[in-house]
mmCIF file of C-alpha atoms and ligand atoms in Angstrom:
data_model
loop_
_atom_site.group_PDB
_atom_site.id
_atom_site.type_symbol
_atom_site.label_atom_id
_atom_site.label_comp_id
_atom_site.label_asym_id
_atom_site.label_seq_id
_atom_site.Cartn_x
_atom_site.Cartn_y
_atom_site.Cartn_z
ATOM 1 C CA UNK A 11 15.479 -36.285 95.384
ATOM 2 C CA UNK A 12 15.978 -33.416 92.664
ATOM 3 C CA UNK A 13 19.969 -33.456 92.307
ATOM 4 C CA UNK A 14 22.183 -30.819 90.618
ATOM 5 C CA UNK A 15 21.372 -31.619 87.346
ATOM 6 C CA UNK A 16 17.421 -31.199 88.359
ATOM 7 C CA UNK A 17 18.179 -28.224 89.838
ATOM 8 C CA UNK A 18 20.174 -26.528 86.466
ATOM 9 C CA UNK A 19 17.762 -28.057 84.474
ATOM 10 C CA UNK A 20 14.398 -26.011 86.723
ATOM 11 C CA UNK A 21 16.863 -22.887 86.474
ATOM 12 C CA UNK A 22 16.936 -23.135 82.485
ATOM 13 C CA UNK A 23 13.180 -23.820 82.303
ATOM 14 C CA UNK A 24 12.079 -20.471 83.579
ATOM 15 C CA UNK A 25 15.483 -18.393 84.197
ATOM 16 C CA UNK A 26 14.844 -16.234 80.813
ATOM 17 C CA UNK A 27 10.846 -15.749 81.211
ATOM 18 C CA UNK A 28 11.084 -14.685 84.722
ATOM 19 C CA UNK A 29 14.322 -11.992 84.339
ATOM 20 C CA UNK A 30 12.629 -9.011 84.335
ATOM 21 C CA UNK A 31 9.052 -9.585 86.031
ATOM 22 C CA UNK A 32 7.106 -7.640 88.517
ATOM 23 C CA UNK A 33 6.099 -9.302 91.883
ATOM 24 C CA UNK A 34 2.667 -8.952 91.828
ATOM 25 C CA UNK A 35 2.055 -11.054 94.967
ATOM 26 C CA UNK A 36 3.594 -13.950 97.208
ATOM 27 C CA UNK A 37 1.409 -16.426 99.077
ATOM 28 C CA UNK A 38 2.602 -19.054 101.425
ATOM 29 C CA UNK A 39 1.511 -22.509 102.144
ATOM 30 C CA UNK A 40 1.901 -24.475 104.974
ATOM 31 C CA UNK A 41 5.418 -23.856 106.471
ATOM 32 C CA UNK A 42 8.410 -25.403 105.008
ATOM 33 C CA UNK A 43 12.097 -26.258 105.955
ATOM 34 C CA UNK A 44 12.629 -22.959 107.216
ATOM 35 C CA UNK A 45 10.659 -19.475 107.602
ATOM 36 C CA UNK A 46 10.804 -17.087 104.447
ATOM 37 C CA UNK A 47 12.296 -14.558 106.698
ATOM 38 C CA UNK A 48 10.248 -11.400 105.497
ATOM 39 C CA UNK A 49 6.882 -10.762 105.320
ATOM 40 C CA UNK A 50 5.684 -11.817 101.879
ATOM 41 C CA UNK A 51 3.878 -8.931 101.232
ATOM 42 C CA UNK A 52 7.607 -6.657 101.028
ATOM 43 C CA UNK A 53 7.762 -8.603 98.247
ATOM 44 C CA UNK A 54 5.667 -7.060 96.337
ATOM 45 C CA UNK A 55 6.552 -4.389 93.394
ATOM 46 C CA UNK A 56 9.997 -5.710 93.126
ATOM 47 C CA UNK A 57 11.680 -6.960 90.266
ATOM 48 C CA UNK A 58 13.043 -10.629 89.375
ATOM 49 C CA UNK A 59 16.468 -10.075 87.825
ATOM 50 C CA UNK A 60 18.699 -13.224 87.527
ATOM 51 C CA UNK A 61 18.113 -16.449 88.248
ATOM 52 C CA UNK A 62 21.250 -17.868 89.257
ATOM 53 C CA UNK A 63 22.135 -21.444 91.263
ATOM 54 C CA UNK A 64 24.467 -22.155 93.823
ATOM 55 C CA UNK A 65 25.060 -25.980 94.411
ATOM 56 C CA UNK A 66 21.114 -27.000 95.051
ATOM 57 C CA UNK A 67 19.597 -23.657 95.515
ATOM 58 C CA UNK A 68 18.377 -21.328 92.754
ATOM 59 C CA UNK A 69 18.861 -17.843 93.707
ATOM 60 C CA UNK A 70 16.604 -14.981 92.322
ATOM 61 C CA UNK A 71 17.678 -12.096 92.501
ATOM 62 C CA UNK A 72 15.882 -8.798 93.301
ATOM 63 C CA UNK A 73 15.310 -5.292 93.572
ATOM 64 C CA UNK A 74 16.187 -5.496 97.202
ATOM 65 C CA UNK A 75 17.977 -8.446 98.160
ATOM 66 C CA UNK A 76 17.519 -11.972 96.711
ATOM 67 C CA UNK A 77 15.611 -15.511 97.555
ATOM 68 C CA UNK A 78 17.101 -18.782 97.971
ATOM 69 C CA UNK A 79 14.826 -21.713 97.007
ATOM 70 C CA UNK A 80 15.739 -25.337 97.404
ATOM 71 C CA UNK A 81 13.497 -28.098 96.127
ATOM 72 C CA UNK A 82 14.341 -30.724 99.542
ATOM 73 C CA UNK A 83 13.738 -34.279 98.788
ATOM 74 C CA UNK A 84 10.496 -33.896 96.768
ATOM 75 C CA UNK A 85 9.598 -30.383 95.363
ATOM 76 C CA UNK A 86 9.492 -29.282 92.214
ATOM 77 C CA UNK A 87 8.784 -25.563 90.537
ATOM 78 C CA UNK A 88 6.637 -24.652 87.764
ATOM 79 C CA UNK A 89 6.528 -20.984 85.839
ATOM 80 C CA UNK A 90 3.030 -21.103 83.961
ATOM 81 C CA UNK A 91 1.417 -18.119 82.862
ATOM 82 C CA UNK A 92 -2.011 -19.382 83.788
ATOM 83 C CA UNK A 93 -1.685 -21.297 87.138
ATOM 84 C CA UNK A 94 -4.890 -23.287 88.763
ATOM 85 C CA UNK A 95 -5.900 -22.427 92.289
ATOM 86 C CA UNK A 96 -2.982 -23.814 94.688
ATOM 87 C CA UNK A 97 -3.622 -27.521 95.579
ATOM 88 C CA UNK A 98 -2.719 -29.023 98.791
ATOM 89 C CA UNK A 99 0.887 -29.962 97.943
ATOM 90 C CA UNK A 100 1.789 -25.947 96.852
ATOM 91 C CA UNK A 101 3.450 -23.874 99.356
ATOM 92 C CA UNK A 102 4.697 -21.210 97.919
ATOM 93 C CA UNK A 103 3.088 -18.992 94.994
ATOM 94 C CA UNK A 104 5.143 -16.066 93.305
ATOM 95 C CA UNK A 105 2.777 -14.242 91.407
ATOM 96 C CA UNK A 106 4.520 -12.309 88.795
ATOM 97 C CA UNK A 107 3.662 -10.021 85.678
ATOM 98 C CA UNK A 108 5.260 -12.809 83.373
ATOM 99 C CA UNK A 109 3.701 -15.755 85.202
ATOM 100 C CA UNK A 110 3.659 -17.474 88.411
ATOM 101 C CA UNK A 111 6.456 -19.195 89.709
ATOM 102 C CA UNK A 112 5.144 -21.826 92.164
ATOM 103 C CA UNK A 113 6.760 -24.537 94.259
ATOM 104 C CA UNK A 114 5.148 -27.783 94.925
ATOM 105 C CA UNK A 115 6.668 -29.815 97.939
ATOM 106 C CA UNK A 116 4.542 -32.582 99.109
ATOM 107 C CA UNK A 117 7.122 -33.937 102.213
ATOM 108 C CA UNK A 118 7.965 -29.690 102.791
ATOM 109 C CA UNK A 119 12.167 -30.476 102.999
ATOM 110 C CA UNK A 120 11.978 -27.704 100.462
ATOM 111 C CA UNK A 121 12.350 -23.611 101.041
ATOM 112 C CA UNK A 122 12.039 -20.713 100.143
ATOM 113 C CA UNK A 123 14.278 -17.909 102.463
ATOM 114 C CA UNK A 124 14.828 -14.373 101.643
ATOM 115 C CA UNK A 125 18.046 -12.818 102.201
ATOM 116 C CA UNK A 126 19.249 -8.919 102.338
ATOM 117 C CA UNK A 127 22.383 -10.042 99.874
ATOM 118 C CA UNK A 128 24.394 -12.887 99.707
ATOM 119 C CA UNK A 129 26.312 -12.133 102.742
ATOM 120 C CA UNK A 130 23.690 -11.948 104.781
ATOM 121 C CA UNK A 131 23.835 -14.473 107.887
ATOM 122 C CA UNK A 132 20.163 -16.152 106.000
ATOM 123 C CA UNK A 133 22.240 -16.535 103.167
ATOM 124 C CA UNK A 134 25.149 -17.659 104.590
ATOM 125 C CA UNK A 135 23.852 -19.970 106.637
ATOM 126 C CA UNK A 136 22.727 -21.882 103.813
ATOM 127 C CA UNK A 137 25.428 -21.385 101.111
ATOM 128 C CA UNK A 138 28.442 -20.423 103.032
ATOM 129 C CA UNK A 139 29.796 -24.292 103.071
ATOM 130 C CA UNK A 140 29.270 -24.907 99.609
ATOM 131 C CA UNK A 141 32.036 -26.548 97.853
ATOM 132 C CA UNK A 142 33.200 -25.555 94.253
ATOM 133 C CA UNK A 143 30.827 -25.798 91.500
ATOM 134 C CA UNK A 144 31.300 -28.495 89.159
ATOM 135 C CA UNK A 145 29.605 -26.686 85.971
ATOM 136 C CA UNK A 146 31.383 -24.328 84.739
ATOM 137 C CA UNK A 147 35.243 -22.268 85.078
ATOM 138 C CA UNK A 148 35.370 -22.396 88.986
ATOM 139 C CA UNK A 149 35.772 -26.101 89.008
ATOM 140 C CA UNK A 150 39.741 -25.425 89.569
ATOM 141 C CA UNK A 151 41.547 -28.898 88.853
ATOM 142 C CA UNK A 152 44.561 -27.382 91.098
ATOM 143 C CA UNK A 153 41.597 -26.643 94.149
ATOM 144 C CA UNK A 154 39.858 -30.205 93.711
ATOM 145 C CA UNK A 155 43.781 -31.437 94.017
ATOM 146 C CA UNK A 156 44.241 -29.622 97.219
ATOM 147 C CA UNK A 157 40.847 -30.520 98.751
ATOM 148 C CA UNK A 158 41.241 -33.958 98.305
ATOM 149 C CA UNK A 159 44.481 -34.110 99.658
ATOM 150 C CA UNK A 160 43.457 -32.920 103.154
ATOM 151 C CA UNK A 161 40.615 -35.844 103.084
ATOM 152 C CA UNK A 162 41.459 -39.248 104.728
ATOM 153 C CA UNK A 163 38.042 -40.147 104.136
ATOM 154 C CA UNK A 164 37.023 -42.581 101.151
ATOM 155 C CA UNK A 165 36.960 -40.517 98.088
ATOM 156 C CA UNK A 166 33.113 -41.363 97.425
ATOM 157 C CA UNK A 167 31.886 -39.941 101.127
ATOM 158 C CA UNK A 168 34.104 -36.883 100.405
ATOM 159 C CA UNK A 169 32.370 -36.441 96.532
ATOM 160 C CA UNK A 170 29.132 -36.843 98.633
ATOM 161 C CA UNK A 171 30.134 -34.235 101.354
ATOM 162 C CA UNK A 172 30.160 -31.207 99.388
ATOM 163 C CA UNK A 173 32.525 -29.116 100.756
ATOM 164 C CA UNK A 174 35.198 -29.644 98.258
ATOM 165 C CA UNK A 175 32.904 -30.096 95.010
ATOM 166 C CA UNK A 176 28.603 -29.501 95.588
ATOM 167 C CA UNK A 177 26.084 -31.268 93.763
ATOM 168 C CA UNK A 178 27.866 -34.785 93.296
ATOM 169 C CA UNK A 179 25.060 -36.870 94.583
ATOM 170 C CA UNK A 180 24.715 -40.624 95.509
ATOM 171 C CA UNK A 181 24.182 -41.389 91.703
ATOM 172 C CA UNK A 182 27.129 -38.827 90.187
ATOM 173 C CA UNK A 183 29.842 -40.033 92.567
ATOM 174 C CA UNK A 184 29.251 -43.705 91.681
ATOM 175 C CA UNK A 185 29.384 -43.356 88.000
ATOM 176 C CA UNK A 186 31.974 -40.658 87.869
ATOM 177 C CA UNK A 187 34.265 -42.921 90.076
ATOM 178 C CA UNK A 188 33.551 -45.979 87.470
ATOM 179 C CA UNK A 189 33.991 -43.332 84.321
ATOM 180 C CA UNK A 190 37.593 -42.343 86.721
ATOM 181 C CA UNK A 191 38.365 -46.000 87.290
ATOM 182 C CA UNK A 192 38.644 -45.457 91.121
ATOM 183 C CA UNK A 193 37.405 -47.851 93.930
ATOM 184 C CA UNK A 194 34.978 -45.796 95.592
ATOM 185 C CA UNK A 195 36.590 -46.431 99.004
ATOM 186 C CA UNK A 196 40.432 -45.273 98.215
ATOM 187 C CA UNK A 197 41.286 -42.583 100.692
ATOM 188 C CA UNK A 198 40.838 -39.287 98.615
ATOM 189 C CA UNK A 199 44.446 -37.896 99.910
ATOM 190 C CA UNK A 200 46.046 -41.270 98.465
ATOM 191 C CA UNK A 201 44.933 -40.149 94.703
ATOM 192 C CA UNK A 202 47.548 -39.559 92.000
ATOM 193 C CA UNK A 203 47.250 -36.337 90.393
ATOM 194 C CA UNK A 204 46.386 -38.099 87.123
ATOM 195 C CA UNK A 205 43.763 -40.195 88.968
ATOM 196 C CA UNK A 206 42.618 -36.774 90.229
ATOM 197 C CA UNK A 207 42.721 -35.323 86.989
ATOM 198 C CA UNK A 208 40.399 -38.074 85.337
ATOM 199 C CA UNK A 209 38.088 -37.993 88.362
ATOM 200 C CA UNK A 210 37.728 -34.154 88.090
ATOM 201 C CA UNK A 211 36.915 -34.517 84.279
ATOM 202 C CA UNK A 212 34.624 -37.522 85.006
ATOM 203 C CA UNK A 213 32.456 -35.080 87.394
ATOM 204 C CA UNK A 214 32.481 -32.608 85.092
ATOM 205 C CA UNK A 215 31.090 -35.072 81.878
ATOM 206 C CA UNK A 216 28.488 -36.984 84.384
ATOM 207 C CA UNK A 217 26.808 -34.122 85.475
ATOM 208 C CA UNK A 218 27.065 -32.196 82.035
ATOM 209 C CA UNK A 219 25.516 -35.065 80.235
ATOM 210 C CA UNK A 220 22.406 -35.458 82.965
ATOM 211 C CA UNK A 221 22.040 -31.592 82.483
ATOM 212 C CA UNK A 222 21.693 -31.886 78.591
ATOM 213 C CA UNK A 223 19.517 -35.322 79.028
ATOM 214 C CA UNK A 224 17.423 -33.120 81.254
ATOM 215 C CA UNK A 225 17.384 -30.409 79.087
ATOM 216 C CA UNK A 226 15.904 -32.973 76.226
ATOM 217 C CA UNK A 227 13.333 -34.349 78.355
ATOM 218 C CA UNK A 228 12.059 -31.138 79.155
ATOM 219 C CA UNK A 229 11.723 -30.228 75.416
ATOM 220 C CA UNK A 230 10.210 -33.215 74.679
ATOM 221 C CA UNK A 231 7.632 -33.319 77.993
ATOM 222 C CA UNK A 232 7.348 -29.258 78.203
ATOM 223 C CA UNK A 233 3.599 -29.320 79.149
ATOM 224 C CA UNK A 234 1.277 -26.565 80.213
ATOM 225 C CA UNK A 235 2.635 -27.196 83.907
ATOM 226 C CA UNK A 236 6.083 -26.519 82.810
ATOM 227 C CA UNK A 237 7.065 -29.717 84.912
ATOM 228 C CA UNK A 238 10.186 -30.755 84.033
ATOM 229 C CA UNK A 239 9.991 -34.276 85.941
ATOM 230 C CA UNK A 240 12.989 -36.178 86.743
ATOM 231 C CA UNK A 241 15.437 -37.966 84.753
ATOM 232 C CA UNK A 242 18.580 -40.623 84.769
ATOM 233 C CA UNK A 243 21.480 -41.261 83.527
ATOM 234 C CA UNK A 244 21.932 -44.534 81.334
ATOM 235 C CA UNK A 245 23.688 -45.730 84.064
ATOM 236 C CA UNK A 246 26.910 -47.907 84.045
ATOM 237 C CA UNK A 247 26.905 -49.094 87.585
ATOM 238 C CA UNK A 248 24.357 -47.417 89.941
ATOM 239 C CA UNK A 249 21.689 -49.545 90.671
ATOM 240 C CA UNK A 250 22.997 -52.288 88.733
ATOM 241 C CA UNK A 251 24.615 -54.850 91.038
ATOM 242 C CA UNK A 252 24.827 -58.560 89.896
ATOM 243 C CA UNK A 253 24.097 -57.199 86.281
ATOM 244 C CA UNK A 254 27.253 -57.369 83.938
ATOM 245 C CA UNK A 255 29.640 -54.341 83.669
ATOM 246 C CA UNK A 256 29.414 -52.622 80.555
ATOM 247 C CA UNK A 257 32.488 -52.349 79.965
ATOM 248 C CA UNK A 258 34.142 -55.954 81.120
ATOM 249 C CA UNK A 259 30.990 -57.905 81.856
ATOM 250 C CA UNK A 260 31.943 -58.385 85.334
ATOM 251 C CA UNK A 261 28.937 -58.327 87.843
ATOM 252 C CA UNK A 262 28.801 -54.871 89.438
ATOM 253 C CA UNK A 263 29.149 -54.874 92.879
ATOM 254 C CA UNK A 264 27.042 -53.573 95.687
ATOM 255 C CA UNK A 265 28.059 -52.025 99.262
ATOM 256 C CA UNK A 266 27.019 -49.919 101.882
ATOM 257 C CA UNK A 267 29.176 -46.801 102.402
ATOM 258 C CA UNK A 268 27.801 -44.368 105.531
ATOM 259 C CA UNK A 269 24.768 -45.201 105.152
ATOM 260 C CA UNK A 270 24.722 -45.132 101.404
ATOM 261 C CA UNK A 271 24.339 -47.739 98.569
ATOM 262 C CA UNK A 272 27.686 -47.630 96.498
ATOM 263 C CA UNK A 273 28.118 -49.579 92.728
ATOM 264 C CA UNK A 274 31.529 -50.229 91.695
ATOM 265 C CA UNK A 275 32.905 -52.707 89.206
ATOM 266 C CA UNK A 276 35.929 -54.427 90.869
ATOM 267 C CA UNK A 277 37.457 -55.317 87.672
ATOM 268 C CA UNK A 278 36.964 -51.794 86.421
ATOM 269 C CA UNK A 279 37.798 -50.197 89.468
ATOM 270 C CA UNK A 280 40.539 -52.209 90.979
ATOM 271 C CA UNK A 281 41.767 -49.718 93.675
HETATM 272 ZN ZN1 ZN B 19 34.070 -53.471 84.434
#
């Protein structure tokens, strides 16, 4: 499943080419998560302006209002100047005087929804629950502080939650709470502010460091499809368990956590 990182990474592949386009046309597939919400054909004759992201959706904005795409479990986007007849796995084609922007979805989790402005109930619907953004200045250390304390929760199912921080996936949580030194089921309100503090600078370096591995792959793999594939970590516990801890060479651990696989080292992580 594309995660944050994925998602920034897409945005940087295309975000410059695009910015300034002409819609030339917009073709559907077969239908996705949820209905575009226009007709694609008022898309046409507009202008692509930004191309900004919002937790897992990347938002381009345009002459008249904006559209929210999100990749689901399995979809990917390409921006290629010369694109082949859609094959059975593209559903949505935006046809553009720079290129065309296309989204390829073969399980259809992913959208593409159009939106007056951000505060439009389309938009809302989809972003309004959004925690804080890890990249980047809003990632308040003060804000994480005060959302975890209201959580009784284990502090892994809150990362995983999203409404305090986005984009901390399965993978992120487990090696930022390792990087943090933090069993991943310690009530989040029971953190230390310096326990906080490390956490909140371990989410920031995990997901900074898959961005910039991502950005490498996709200047090493930048083909004519302008796929920029997926890519992981060198992880130190996820998907390790029974293997020794990098750090202490204790086995890594392995437990289910709401329905999720967690990795923790219990020598690393003591509580
Ligand atoms: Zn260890």
């Amino acid at each position: 499943m594309p995660e944050l990182p994925e998602v920034e990474v897409t945005r940087l592949s295309f975000a410059d080419r695009i910015a300034g386009a002409e819609i030339l046309s917009a073709a559907m597939g077969k239908p996705l998560r949820w209905a575009l919400g226009c007709d694609p054909d008022d898309l046409v004759g507009q202008r692509v302006h930004d191309v900004r992201r919002r937790g897992k959706y990347l938002l381009l904005d345009l002459d008249r209002g904006l559209l929210l795409i999100h990749l689901g479990m399995s979809g990917s986007l390409s921006f290629t100047s010369q694109a082949a007849a859609p094959g059975v796995h593209d559903h949505f084609d935006l046809a553009t005087s720079r290129g065309v922007l296309r989204l390829n979805d073969p399980r259809r989790f992913g959208a593409v929804v159009h939106a007056a402005d951000e505060a439009a109930p389309a938009a809302v619907k989809l972003l309004g629950r959004l925690g804080m953004e890890p990249l980047g200045d809003a990632f308040d250390l003060a804000a994480f502080q005060a959302g975890l304390r209201a959580r009784q929760a284990p502090i892994k199912q809150v990362l995983l939650a999203g409404d305090v921080v986005v984009g901390v996936g399965n993978i992120y949580a487990s090696e930022a709470l390792f990087l943090a030194g933090i069993r991943p089921t310690v009530r989040a309100a029971s953190l230390s502010r310096p326990r906080v503090a490390r956490l909140h600078a371990a989410v920031r370096e995990v997901l900074a460091k898959a961005v910039l591995k991502g950005g490498s792959t996709l200047r090493d793999f930048s083909n004519a499809q302008g796929q920029t594939g997926y890519f992981q970590l060198e992880a130190m516990v996820y998907d390790r368990q029974g293997e020794p801890c990098r750090v202490c060479a204790t086995p890594i651990q392995w437990m289910r956590q709401g329905q999720r696989s967690t990795y923790f080292c219990p020598q690393c992580q003591k509580r």
